PDB file of C-alpha atoms in Angstrom:
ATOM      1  CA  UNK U   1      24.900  -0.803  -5.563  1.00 86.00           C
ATOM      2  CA  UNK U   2      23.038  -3.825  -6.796  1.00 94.00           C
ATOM      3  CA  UNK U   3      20.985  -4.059  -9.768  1.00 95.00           C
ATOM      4  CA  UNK U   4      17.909  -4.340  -7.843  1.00 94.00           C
ATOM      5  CA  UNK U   5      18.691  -0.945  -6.564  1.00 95.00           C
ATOM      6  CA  UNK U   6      19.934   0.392  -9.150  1.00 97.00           C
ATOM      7  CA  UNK U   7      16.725  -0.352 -11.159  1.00 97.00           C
ATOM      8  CA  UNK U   8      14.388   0.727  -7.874  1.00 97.00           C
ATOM      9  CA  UNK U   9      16.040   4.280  -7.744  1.00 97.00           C
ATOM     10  CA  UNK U  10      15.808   4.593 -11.710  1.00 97.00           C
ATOM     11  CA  UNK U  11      11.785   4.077 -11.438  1.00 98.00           C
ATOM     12  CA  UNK U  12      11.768   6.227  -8.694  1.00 98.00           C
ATOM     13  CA  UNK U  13      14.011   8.793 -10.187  1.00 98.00           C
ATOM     14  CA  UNK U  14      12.437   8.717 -13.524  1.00 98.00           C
ATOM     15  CA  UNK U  15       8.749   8.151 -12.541  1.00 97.00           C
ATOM     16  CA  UNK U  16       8.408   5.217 -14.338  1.00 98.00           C
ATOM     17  CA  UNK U  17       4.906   3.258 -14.175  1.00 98.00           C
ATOM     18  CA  UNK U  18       5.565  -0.285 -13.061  1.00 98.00           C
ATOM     19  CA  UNK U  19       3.007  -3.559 -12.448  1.00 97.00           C
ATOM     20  CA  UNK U  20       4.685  -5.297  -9.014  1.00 98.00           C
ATOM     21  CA  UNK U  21       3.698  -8.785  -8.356  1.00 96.00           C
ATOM     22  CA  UNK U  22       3.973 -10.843  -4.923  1.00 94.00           C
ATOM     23  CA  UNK U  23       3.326 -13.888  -7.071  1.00 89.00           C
ATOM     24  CA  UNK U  24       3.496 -16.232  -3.654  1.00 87.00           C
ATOM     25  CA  UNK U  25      -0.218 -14.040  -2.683  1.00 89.00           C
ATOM     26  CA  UNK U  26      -1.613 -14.014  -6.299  1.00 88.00           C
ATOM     27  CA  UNK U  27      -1.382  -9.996  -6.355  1.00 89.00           C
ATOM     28  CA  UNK U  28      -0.246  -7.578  -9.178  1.00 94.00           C
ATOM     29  CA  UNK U  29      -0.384  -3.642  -8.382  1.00 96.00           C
ATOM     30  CA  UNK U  30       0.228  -0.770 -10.881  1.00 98.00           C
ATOM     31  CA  UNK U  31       1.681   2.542  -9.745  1.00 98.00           C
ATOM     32  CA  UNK U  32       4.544   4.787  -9.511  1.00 98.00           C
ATOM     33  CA  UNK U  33       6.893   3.796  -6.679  1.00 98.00           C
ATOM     34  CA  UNK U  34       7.839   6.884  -4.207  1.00 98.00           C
ATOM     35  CA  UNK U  35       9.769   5.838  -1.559  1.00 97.00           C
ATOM     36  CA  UNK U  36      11.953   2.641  -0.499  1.00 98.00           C
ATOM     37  CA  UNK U  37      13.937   1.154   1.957  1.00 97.00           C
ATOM     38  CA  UNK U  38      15.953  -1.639   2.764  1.00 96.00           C
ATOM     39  CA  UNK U  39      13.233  -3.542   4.306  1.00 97.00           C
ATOM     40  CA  UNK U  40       9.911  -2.120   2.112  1.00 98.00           C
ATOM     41  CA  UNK U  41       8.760  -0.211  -0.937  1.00 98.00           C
ATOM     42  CA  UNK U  42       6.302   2.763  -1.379  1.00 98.00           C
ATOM     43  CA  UNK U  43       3.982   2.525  -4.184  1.00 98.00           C
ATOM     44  CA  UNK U  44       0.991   5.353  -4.951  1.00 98.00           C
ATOM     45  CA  UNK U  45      -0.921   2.387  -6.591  1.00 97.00           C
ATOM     46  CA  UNK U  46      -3.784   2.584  -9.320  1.00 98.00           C
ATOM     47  CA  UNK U  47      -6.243  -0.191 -10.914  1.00 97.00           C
ATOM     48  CA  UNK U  48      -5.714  -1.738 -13.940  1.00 95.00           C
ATOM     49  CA  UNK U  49      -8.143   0.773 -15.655  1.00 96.00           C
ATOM     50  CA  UNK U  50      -5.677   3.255 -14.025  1.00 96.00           C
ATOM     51  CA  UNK U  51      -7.954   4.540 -11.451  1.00 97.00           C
ATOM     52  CA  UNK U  52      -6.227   6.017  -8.233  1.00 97.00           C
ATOM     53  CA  UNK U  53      -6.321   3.158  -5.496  1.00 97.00           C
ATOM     54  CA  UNK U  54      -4.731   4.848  -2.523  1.00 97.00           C
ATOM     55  CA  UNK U  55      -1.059   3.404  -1.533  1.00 98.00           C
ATOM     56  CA  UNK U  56       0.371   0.162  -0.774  1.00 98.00           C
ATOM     57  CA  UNK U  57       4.024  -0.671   1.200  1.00 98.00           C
ATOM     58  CA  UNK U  58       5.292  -3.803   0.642  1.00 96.00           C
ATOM     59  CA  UNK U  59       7.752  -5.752   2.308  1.00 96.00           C
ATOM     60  CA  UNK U  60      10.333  -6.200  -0.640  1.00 97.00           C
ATOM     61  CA  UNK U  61      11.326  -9.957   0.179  1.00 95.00           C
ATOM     62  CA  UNK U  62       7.452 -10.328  -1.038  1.00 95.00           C
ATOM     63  CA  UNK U  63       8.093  -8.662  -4.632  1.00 96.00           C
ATOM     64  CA  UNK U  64       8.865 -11.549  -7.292  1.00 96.00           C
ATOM     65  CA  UNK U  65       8.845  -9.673 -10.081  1.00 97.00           C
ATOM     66  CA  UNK U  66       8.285  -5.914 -11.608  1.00 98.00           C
ATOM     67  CA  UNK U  67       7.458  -5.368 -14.928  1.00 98.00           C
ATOM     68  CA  UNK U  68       7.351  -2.297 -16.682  1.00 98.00           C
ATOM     69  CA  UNK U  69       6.154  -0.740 -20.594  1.00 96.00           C
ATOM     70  CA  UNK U  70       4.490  -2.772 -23.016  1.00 95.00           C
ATOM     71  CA  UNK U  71       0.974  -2.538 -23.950  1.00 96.00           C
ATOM     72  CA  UNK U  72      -1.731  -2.834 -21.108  1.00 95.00           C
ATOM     73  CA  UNK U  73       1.523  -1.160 -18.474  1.00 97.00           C
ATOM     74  CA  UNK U  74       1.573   1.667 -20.764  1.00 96.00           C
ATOM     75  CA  UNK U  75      -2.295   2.240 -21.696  1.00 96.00           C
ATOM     76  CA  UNK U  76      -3.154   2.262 -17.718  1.00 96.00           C
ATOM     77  CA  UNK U  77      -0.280   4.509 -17.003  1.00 97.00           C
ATOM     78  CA  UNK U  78      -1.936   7.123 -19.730  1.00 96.00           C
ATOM     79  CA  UNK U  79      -5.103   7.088 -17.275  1.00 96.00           C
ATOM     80  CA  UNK U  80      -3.055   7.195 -14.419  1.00 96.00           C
ATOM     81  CA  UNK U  81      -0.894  10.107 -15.532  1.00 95.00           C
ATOM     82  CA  UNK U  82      -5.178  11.898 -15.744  1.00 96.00           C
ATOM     83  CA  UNK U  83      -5.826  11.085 -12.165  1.00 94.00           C
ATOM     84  CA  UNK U  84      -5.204  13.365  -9.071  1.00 93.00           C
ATOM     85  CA  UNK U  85      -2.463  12.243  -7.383  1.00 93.00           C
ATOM     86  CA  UNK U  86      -1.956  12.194  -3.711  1.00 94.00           C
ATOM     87  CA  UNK U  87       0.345  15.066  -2.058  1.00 95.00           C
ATOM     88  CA  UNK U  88       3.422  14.449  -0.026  1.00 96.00           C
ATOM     89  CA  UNK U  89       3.591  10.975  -0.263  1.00 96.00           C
ATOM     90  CA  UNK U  90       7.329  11.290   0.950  1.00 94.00           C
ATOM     91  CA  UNK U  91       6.214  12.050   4.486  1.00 95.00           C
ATOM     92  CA  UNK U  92       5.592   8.515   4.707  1.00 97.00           C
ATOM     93  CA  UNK U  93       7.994   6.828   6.560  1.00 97.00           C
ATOM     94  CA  UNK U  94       9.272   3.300   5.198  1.00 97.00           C
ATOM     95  CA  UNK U  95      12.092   2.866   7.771  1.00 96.00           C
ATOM     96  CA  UNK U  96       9.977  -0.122   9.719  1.00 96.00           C
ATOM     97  CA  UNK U  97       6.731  -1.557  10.034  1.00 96.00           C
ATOM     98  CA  UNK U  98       5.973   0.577  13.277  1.00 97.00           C
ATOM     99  CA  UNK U  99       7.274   3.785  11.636  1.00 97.00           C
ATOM    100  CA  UNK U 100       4.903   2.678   8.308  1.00 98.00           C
ATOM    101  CA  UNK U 101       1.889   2.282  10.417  1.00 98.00           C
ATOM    102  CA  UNK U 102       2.423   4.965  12.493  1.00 98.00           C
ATOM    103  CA  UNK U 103       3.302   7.326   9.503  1.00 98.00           C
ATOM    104  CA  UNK U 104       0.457   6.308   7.067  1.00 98.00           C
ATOM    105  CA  UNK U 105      -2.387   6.474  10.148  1.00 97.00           C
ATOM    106  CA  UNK U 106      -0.860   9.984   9.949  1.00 97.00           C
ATOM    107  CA  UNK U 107      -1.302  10.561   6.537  1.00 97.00           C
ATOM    108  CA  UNK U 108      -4.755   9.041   6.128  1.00 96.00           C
ATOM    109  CA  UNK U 109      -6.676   8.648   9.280  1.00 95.00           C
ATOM    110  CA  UNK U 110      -6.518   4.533   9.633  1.00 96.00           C
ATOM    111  CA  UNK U 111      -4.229   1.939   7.995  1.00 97.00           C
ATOM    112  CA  UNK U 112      -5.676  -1.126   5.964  1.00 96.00           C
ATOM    113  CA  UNK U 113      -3.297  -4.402   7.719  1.00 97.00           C
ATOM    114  CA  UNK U 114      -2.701  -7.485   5.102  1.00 95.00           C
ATOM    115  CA  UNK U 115      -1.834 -10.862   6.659  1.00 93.00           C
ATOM    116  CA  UNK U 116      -1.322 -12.525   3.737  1.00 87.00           C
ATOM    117  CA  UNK U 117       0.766 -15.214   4.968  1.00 81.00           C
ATOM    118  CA  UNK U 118      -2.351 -17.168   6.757  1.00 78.00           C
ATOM    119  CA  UNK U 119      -5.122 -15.668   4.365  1.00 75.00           C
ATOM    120  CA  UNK U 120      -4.248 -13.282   1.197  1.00 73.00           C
ATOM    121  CA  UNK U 121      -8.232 -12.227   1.369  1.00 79.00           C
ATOM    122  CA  UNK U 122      -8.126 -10.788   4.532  1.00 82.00           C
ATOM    123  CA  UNK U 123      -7.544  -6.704   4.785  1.00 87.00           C
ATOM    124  CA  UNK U 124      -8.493  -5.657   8.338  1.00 93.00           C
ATOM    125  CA  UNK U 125      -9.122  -1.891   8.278  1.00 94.00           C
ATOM    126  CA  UNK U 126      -8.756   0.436  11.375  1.00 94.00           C
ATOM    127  CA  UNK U 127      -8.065   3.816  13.488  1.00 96.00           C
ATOM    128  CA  UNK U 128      -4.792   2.902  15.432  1.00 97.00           C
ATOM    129  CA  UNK U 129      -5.124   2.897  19.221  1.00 97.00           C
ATOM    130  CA  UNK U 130      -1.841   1.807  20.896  1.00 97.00           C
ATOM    131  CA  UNK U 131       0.975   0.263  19.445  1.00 97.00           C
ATOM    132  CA  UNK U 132       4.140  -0.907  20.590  1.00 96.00           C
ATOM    133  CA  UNK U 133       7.016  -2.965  18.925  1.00 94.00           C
ATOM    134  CA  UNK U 134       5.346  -6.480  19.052  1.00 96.00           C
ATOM    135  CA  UNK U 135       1.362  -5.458  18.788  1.00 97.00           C
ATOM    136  CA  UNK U 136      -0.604  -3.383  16.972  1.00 98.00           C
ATOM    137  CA  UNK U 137      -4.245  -2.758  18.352  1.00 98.00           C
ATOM    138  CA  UNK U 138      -6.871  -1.166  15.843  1.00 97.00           C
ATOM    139  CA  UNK U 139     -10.398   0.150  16.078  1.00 95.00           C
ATOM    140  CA  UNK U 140     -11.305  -1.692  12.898  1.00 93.00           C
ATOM    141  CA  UNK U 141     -14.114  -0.800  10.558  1.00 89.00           C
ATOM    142  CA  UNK U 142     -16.572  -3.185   9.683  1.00 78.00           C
ATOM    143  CA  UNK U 143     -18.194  -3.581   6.124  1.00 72.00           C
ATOM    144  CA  UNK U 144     -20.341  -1.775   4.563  1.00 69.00           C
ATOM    145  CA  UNK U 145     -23.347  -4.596   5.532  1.00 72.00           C
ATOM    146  CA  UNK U 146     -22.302  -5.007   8.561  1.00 73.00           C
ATOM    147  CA  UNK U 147     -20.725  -1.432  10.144  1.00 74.00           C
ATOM    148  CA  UNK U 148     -19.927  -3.022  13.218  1.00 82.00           C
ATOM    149  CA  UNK U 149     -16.784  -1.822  15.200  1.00 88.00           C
ATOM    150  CA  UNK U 150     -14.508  -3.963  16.689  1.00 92.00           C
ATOM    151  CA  UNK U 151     -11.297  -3.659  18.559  1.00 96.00           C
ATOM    152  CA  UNK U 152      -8.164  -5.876  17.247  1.00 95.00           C
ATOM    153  CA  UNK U 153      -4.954  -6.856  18.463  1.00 96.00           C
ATOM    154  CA  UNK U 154      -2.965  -7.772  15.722  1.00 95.00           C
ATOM    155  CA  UNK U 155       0.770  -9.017  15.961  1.00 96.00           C
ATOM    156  CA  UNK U 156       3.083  -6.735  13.700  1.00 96.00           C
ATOM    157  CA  UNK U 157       5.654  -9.831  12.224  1.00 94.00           C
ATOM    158  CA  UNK U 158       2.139 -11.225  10.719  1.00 94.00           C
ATOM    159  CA  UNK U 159       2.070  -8.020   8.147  1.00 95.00           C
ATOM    160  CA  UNK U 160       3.143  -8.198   5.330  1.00 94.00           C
ATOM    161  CA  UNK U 161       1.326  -5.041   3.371  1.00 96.00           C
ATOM    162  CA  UNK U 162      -0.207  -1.554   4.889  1.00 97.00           C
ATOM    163  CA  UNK U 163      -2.388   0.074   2.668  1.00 97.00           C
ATOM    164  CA  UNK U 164      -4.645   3.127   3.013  1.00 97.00           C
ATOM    165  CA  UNK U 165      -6.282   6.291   0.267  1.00 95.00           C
ATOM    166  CA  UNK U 166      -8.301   3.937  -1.605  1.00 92.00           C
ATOM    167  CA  UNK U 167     -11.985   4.952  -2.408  1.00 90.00           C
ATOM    168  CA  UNK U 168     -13.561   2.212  -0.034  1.00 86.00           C
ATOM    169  CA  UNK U 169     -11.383   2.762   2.708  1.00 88.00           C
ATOM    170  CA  UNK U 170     -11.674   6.722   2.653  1.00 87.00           C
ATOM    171  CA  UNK U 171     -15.809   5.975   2.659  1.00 86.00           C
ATOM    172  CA  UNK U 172     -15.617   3.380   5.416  1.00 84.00           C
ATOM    173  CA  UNK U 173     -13.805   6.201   7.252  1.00 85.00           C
ATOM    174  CA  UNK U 174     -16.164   8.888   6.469  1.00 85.00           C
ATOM    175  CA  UNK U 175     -19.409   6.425   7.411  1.00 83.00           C
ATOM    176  CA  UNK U 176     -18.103   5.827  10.582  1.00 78.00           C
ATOM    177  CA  UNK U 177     -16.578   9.493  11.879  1.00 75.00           C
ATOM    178  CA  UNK U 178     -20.739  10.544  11.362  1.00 65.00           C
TER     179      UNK U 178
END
């Protein structure tokens, strides 16, 4: 076993609160990892104020660093620890991408698709329609000024995070199932 695993199965094990960075997108999440894989990692991720924010998979070869205790780790893990969590997190699947996306549209009811590799900005959130081992096409949202709909064909090697259960993701959903 390697140290990296050793370490991954110890937070896991051990529920320890960690702050994972993917320094090459300029991003830093805090949460509890849940699940991993050879391939990805499953964290149930919260805000820096340690406010639930939904989960995020990543694909490990992303992950520069993870830092854990100290200070600020420690104070937003105390308002984490307050927060409701979400249930059966370990039905996600984290196997690959296809089994991710397929697993969390499950779970939540869309999937929020990062491309980070051409823009780290972009989240394109959608209801999966068809999906095979090369495409992925979504029924995406649109903003909250805009609410426009829009179909999506988005190739699957381009991911590189699948998120969904955040607060403005579940109301996008809810706005546009009236």
């Amino acid at each position: 076993m390697s140290l990296q695993e050793k370490y991954l199965k110890n937070f896991i094990d051990d529920k320890i609160f960690v702050d994972i960075y993917t320094d090459q997108f300029e991003d830093s999440t805090f949460g509890f990892i849940v699940k991993i894989s050879d391939e990805f990692l499953l964290l149930e991720q919260f805000t820096s104020i340690g406010e639930m924010n939904g989960i995020s998979v990543f694909k490990r070869e992303d992950i520069s660093r993870i830092r854990w205790k100290g200070n600020d780790i420690s104070t937003t893990e105390i308002f984490a620890l307050k927060e409701k969590r979400i249930e059966n997190l370990e039905e996600i699947e984290v196997g690959s991408i296809t089994e991710i996306l397929k697993s969390v549209s499950d779970k939540f009811g869309y999937v929020t698709i990062h491309i980070q590799n051409l823009d780290s900005g972009i989240s394109l959130i959608g209801e999966i329609v068809e999906m095979d081992e090369g495409v992925i096409v979504i029924n995406e949202f649109g903003t909250y000024s805009s609410l426009d709909r829009k179909m999506l064909m988005i190739n699957i090697d381009e991911i590189t995070k699948v998120e969904a259960g955040a607060d403005y993701e579940n109301n996008l959903k809810e706005i546009f199932r009236k």
